[in-house]
mmCIF file of C-alpha atoms in Angstrom:
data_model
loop_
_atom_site.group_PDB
_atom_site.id
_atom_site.type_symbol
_atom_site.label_atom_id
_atom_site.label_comp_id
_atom_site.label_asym_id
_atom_site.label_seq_id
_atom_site.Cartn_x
_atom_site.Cartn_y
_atom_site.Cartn_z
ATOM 1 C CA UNK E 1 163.082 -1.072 36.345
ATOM 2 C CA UNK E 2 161.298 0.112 39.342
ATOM 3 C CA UNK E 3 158.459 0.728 37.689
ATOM 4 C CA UNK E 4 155.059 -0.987 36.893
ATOM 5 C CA UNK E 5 153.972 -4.108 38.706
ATOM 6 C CA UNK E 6 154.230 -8.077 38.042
ATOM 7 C CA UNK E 7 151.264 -10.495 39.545
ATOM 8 C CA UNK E 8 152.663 -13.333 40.913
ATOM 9 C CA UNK E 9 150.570 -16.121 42.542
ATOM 10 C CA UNK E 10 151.267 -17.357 46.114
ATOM 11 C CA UNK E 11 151.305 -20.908 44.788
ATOM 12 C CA UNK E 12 154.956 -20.245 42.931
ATOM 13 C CA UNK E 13 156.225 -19.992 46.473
ATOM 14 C CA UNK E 14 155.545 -24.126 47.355
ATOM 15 C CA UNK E 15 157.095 -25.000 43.766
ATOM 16 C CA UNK E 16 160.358 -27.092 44.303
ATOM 17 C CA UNK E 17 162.192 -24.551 42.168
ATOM 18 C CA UNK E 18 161.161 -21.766 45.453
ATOM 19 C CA UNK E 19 162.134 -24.366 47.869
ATOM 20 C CA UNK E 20 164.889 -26.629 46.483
ATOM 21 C CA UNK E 21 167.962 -24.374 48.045
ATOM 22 C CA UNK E 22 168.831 -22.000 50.474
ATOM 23 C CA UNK E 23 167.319 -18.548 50.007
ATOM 24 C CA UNK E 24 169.027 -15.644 49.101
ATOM 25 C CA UNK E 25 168.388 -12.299 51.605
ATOM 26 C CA UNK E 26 166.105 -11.145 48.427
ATOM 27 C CA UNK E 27 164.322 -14.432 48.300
ATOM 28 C CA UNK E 28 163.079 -14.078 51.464
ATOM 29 C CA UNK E 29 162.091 -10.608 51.554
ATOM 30 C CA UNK E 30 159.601 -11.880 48.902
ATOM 31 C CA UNK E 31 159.205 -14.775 50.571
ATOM 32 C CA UNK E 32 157.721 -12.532 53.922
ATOM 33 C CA UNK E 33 155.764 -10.209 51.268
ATOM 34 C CA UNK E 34 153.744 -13.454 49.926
ATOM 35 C CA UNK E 35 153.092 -15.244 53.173
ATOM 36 C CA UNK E 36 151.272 -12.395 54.712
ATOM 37 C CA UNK E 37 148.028 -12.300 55.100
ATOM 38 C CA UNK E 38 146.205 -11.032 52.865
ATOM 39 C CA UNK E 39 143.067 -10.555 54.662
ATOM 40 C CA UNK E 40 142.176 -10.498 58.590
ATOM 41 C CA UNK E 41 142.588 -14.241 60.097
ATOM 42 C CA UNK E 42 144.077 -16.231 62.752
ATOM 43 C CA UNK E 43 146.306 -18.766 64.033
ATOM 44 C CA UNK E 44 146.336 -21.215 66.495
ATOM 45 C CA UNK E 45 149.970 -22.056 68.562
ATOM 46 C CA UNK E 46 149.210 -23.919 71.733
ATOM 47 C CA UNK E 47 145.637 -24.251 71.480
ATOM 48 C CA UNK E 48 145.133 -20.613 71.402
ATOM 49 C CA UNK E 49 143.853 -18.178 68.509
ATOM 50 C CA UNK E 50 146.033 -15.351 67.797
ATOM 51 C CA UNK E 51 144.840 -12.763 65.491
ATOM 52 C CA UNK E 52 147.152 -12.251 62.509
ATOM 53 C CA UNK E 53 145.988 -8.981 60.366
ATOM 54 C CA UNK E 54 145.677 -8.087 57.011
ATOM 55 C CA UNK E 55 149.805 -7.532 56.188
ATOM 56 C CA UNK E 56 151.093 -9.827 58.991
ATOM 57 C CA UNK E 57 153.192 -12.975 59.228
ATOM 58 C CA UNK E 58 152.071 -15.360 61.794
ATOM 59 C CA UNK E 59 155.369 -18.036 61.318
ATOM 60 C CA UNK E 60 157.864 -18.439 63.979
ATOM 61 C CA UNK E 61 161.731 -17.881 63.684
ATOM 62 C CA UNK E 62 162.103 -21.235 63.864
ATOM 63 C CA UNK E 63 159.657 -22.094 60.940
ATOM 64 C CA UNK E 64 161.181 -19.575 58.492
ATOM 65 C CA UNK E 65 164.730 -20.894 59.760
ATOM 66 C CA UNK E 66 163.131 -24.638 58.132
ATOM 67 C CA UNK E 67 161.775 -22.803 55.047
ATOM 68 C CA UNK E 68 164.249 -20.915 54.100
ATOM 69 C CA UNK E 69 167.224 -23.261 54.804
ATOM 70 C CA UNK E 70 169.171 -20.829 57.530
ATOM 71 C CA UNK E 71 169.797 -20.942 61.104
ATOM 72 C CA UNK E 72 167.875 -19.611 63.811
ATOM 73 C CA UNK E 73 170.827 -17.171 63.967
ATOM 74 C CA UNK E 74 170.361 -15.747 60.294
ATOM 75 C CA UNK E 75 167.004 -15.710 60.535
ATOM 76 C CA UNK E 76 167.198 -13.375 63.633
ATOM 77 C CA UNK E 77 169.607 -11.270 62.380
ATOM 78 C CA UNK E 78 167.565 -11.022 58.997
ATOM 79 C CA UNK E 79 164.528 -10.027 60.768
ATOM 80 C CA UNK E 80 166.176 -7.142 62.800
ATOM 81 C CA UNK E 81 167.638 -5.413 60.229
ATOM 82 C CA UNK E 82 164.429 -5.499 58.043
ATOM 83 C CA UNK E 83 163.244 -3.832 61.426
ATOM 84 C CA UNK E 84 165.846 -2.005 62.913
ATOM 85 C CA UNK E 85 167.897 -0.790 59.738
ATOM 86 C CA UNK E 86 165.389 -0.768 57.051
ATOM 87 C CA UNK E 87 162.162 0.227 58.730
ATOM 88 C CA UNK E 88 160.263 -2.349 56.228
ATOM 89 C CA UNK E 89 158.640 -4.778 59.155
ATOM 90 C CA UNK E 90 158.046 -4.508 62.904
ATOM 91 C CA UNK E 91 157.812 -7.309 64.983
ATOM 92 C CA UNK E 92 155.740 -8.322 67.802
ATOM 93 C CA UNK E 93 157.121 -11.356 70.164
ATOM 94 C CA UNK E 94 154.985 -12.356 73.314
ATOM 95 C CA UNK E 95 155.783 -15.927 75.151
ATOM 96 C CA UNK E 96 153.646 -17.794 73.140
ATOM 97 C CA UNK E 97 153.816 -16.482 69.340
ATOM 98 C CA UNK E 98 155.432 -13.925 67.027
ATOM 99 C CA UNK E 99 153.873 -11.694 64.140
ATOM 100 C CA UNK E 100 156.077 -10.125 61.739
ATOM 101 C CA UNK E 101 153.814 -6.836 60.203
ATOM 102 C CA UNK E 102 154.902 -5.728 56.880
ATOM 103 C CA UNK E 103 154.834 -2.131 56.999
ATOM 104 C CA UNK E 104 153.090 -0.014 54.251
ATOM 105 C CA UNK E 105 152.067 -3.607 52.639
ATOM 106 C CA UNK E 106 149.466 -2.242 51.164
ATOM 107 C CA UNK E 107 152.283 -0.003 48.747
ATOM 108 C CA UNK E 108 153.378 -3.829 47.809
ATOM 109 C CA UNK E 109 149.750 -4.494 46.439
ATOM 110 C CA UNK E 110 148.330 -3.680 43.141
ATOM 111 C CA UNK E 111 145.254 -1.410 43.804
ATOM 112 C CA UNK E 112 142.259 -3.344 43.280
ATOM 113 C CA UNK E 113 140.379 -0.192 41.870
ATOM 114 C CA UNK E 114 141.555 2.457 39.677
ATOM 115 C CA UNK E 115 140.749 6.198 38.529
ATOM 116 C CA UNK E 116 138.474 6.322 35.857
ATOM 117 C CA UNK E 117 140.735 7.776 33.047
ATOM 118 C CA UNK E 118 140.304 10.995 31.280
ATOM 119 C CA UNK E 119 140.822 9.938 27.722
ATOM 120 C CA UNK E 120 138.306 7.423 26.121
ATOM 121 C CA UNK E 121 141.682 5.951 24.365
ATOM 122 C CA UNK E 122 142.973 5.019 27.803
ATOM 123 C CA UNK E 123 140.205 3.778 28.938
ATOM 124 C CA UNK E 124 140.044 1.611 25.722
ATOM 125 C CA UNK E 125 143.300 0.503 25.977
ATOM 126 C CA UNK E 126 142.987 -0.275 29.927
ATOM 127 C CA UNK E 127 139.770 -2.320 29.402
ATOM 128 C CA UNK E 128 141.106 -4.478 26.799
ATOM 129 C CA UNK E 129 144.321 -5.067 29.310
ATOM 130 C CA UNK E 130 141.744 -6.093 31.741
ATOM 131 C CA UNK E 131 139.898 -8.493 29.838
ATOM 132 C CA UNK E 132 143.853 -9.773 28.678
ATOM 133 C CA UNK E 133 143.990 -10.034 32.154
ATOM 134 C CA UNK E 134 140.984 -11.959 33.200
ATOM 135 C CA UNK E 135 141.590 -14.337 30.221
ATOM 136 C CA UNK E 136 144.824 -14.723 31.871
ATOM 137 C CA UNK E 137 143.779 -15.167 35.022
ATOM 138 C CA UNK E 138 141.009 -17.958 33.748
ATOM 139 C CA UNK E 139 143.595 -20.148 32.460
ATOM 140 C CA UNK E 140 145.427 -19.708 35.286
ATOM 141 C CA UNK E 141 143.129 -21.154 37.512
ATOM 142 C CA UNK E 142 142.111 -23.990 35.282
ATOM 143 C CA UNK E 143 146.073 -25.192 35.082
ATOM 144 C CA UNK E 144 146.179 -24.604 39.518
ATOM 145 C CA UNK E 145 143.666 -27.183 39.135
ATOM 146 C CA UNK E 146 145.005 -29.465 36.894
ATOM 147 C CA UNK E 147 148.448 -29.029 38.458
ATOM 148 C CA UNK E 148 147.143 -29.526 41.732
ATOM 149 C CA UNK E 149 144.736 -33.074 40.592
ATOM 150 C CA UNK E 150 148.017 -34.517 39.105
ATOM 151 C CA UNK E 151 149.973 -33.607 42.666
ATOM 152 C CA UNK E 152 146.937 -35.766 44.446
ATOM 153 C CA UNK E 153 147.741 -38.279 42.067
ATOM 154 C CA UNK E 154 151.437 -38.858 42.973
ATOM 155 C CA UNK E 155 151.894 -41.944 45.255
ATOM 156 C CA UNK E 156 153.620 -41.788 48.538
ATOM 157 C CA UNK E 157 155.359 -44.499 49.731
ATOM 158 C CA UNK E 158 156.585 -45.124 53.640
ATOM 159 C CA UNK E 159 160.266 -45.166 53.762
ATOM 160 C CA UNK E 160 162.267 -48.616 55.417
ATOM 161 C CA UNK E 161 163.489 -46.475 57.634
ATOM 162 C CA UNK E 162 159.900 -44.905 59.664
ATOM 163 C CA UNK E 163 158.430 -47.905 61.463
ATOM 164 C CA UNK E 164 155.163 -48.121 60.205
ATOM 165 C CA UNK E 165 153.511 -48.256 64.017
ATOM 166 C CA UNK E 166 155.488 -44.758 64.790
ATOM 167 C CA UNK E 167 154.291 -43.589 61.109
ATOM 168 C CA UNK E 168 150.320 -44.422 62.060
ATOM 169 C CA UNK E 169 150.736 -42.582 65.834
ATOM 170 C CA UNK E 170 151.527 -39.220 63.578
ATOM 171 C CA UNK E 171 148.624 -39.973 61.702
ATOM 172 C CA UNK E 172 146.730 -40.085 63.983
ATOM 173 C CA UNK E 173 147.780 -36.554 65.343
ATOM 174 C CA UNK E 174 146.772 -35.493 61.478
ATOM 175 C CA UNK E 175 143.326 -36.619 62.208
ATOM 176 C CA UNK E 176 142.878 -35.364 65.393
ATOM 177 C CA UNK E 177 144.047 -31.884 63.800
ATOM 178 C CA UNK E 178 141.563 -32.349 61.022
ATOM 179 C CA UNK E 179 145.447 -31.491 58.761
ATOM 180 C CA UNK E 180 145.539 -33.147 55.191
ATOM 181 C CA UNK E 181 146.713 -36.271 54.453
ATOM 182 C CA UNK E 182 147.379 -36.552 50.418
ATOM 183 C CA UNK E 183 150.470 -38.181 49.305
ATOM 184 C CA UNK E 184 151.447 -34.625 48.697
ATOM 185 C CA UNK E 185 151.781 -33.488 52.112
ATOM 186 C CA UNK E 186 153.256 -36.345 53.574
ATOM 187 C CA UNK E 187 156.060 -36.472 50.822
ATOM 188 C CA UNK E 188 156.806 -32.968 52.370
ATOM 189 C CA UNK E 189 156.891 -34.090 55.799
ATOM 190 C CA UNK E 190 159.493 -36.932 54.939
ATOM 191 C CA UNK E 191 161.381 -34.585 52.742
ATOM 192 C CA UNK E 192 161.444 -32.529 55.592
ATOM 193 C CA UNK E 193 162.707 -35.442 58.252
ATOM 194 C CA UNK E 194 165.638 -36.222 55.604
ATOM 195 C CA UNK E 195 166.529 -32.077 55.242
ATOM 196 C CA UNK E 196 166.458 -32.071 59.041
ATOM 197 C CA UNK E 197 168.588 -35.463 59.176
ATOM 198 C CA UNK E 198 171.387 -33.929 56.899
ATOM 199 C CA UNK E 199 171.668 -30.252 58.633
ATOM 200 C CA UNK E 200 171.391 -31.157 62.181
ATOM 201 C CA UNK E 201 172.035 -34.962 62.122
ATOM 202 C CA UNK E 202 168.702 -35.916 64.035
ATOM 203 C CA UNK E 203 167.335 -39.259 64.011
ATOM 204 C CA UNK E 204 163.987 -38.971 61.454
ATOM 205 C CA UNK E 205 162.081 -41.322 64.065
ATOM 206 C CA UNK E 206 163.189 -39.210 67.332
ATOM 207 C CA UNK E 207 162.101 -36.324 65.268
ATOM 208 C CA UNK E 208 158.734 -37.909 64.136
ATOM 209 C CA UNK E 209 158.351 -38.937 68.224
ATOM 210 C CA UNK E 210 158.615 -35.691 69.451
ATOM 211 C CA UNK E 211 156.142 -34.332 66.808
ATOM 212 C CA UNK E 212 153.769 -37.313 67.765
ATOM 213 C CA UNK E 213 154.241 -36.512 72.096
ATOM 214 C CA UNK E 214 153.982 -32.962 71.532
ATOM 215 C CA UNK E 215 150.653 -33.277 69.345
ATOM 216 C CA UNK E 216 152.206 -31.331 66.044
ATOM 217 C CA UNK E 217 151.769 -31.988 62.103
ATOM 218 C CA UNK E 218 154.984 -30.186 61.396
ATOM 219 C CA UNK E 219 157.940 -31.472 62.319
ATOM 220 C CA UNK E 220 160.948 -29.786 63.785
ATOM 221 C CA UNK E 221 164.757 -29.929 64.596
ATOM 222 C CA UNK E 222 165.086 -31.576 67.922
ATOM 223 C CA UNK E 223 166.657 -29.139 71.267
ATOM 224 C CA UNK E 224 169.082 -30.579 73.111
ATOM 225 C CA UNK E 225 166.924 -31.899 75.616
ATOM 226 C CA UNK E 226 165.050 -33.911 73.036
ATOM 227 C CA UNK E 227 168.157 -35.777 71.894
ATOM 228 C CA UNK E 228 168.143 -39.218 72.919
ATOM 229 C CA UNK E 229 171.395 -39.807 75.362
ATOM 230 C CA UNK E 230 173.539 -42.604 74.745
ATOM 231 C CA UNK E 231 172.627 -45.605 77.000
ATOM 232 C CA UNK E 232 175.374 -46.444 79.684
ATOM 233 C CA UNK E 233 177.193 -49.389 79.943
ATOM 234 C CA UNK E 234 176.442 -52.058 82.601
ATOM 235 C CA UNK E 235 179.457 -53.355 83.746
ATOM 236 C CA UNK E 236 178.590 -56.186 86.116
ATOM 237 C CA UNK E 237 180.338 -57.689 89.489
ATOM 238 C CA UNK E 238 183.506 -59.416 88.477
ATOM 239 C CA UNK E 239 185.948 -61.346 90.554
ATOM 240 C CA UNK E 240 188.561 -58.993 92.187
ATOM 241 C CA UNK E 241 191.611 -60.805 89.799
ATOM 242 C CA UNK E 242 189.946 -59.672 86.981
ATOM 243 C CA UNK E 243 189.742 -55.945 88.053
ATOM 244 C CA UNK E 244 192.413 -53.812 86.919
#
């Protein structure tokens, strides 16, 4: 069983199946192994480009605590042991970012050229698995696009309980950010506003506000000092009989 290789496309990991429950410790080992990078790139987290290499993760605790359906405590906890007991990522925090680095990912990768074999039977045999491949691969690519036109196509509809002035200030953040705006990805942002409603119990539109003040396209749970305090009651002058 721990043998051979399997080829498994980054797009199975934004499939509802992936996404629809709370990963396992497994789940997101994998999960870490398909959102690095797989080539030299960077992110930007306050206005700023960080470089995230070849093998690197450039998501926050707090985003993989929304992805993967833990707390910030798990997720923290997770990440140290892969570090600490495993020796299978190292992790490097500064006050603006952190990057997670898979180490050896390169063992995780199937090697993109191999040694010309000595046997013209193997060879054979390997070419035709190639071209299996590459057939493969073809129709993969044709039903990523077909899959993907149909996800364009789905309709998204504003929810009764977004005002629709708050909903067109986020928008507007989208555009300034040049992110996407297909029904797709804004299905996933009020998916996200009702996961975040049911875990923490944060109002959707204080959640959407903070995203809109603080000039993100993602939304997040709310800190403490971002949850709206209960007004205080006014209790006015009143005749000295009717004080108690």
């Amino acid at each position: 069983m721990a043998e051979g290789w399997i080829s498994l496309h980054r797009k199975y990991a934004e499939t509802e199946l992936w996404l629809s429950e709370p990963f396992t410790r497994g789940q997101a080992w994998v999960d870490l192994l398909i959102l690095a990078n797989h080539k030299d790139g960077f992110i930007r987290v306050r206005g700023q480009l960080i470089p995230v290499k070849r093998g690197q993760v450039g998501w926050s605790q707090e985003r993989l605590a929304q992805r993967w359906q833990w707390s910030r405590k798990k997720v923290s906890n997770f990440l140290r042991e892969l570090e600490k007991t495993a020796q299978q990522i190292e992790q490097q925090k500064n006050n603006i970012s952190t990057i997670i680095t898979i180490l050896n990912y390169d063992a995780y990768q199937i090697k993109e050229q191999q040694k010309e074999p000595q046997k013209h039977s193997r060879s054979t045999a390997e070419e035709q698995q190639r071209n299996t491949n590459n057939n493969g691969n073809n129709e993969n690519n044709e039903n990523k696009k077909d899959k993907k036109h149909k996800r364009a196509d789905a309709p998204f509809v504003l929810p009764d309980f977004i005002p629709q002035e708050t909903w067109n200030a986020y928008l507007a953040v989208r555009d300034k950010k040049k992110a996407v705006k297909t029904p797709y990805a804004l299905n996933l942002i009020i998916k996200e506003l009702l996961k975040i409603q049911q875990i923490h119990n944060h109002d959707p539109v204080a959640v959407l506000n903070k995203s809109i003040k603080s000039g993100w396209v993602d939304v997040f749970p709310l800190r403490d000092a971002d949850i709206p305090k209960p007004k205080s009651r006014y209790f006015p002058d009143v005749p000295d009989n009717w004080r108690m």
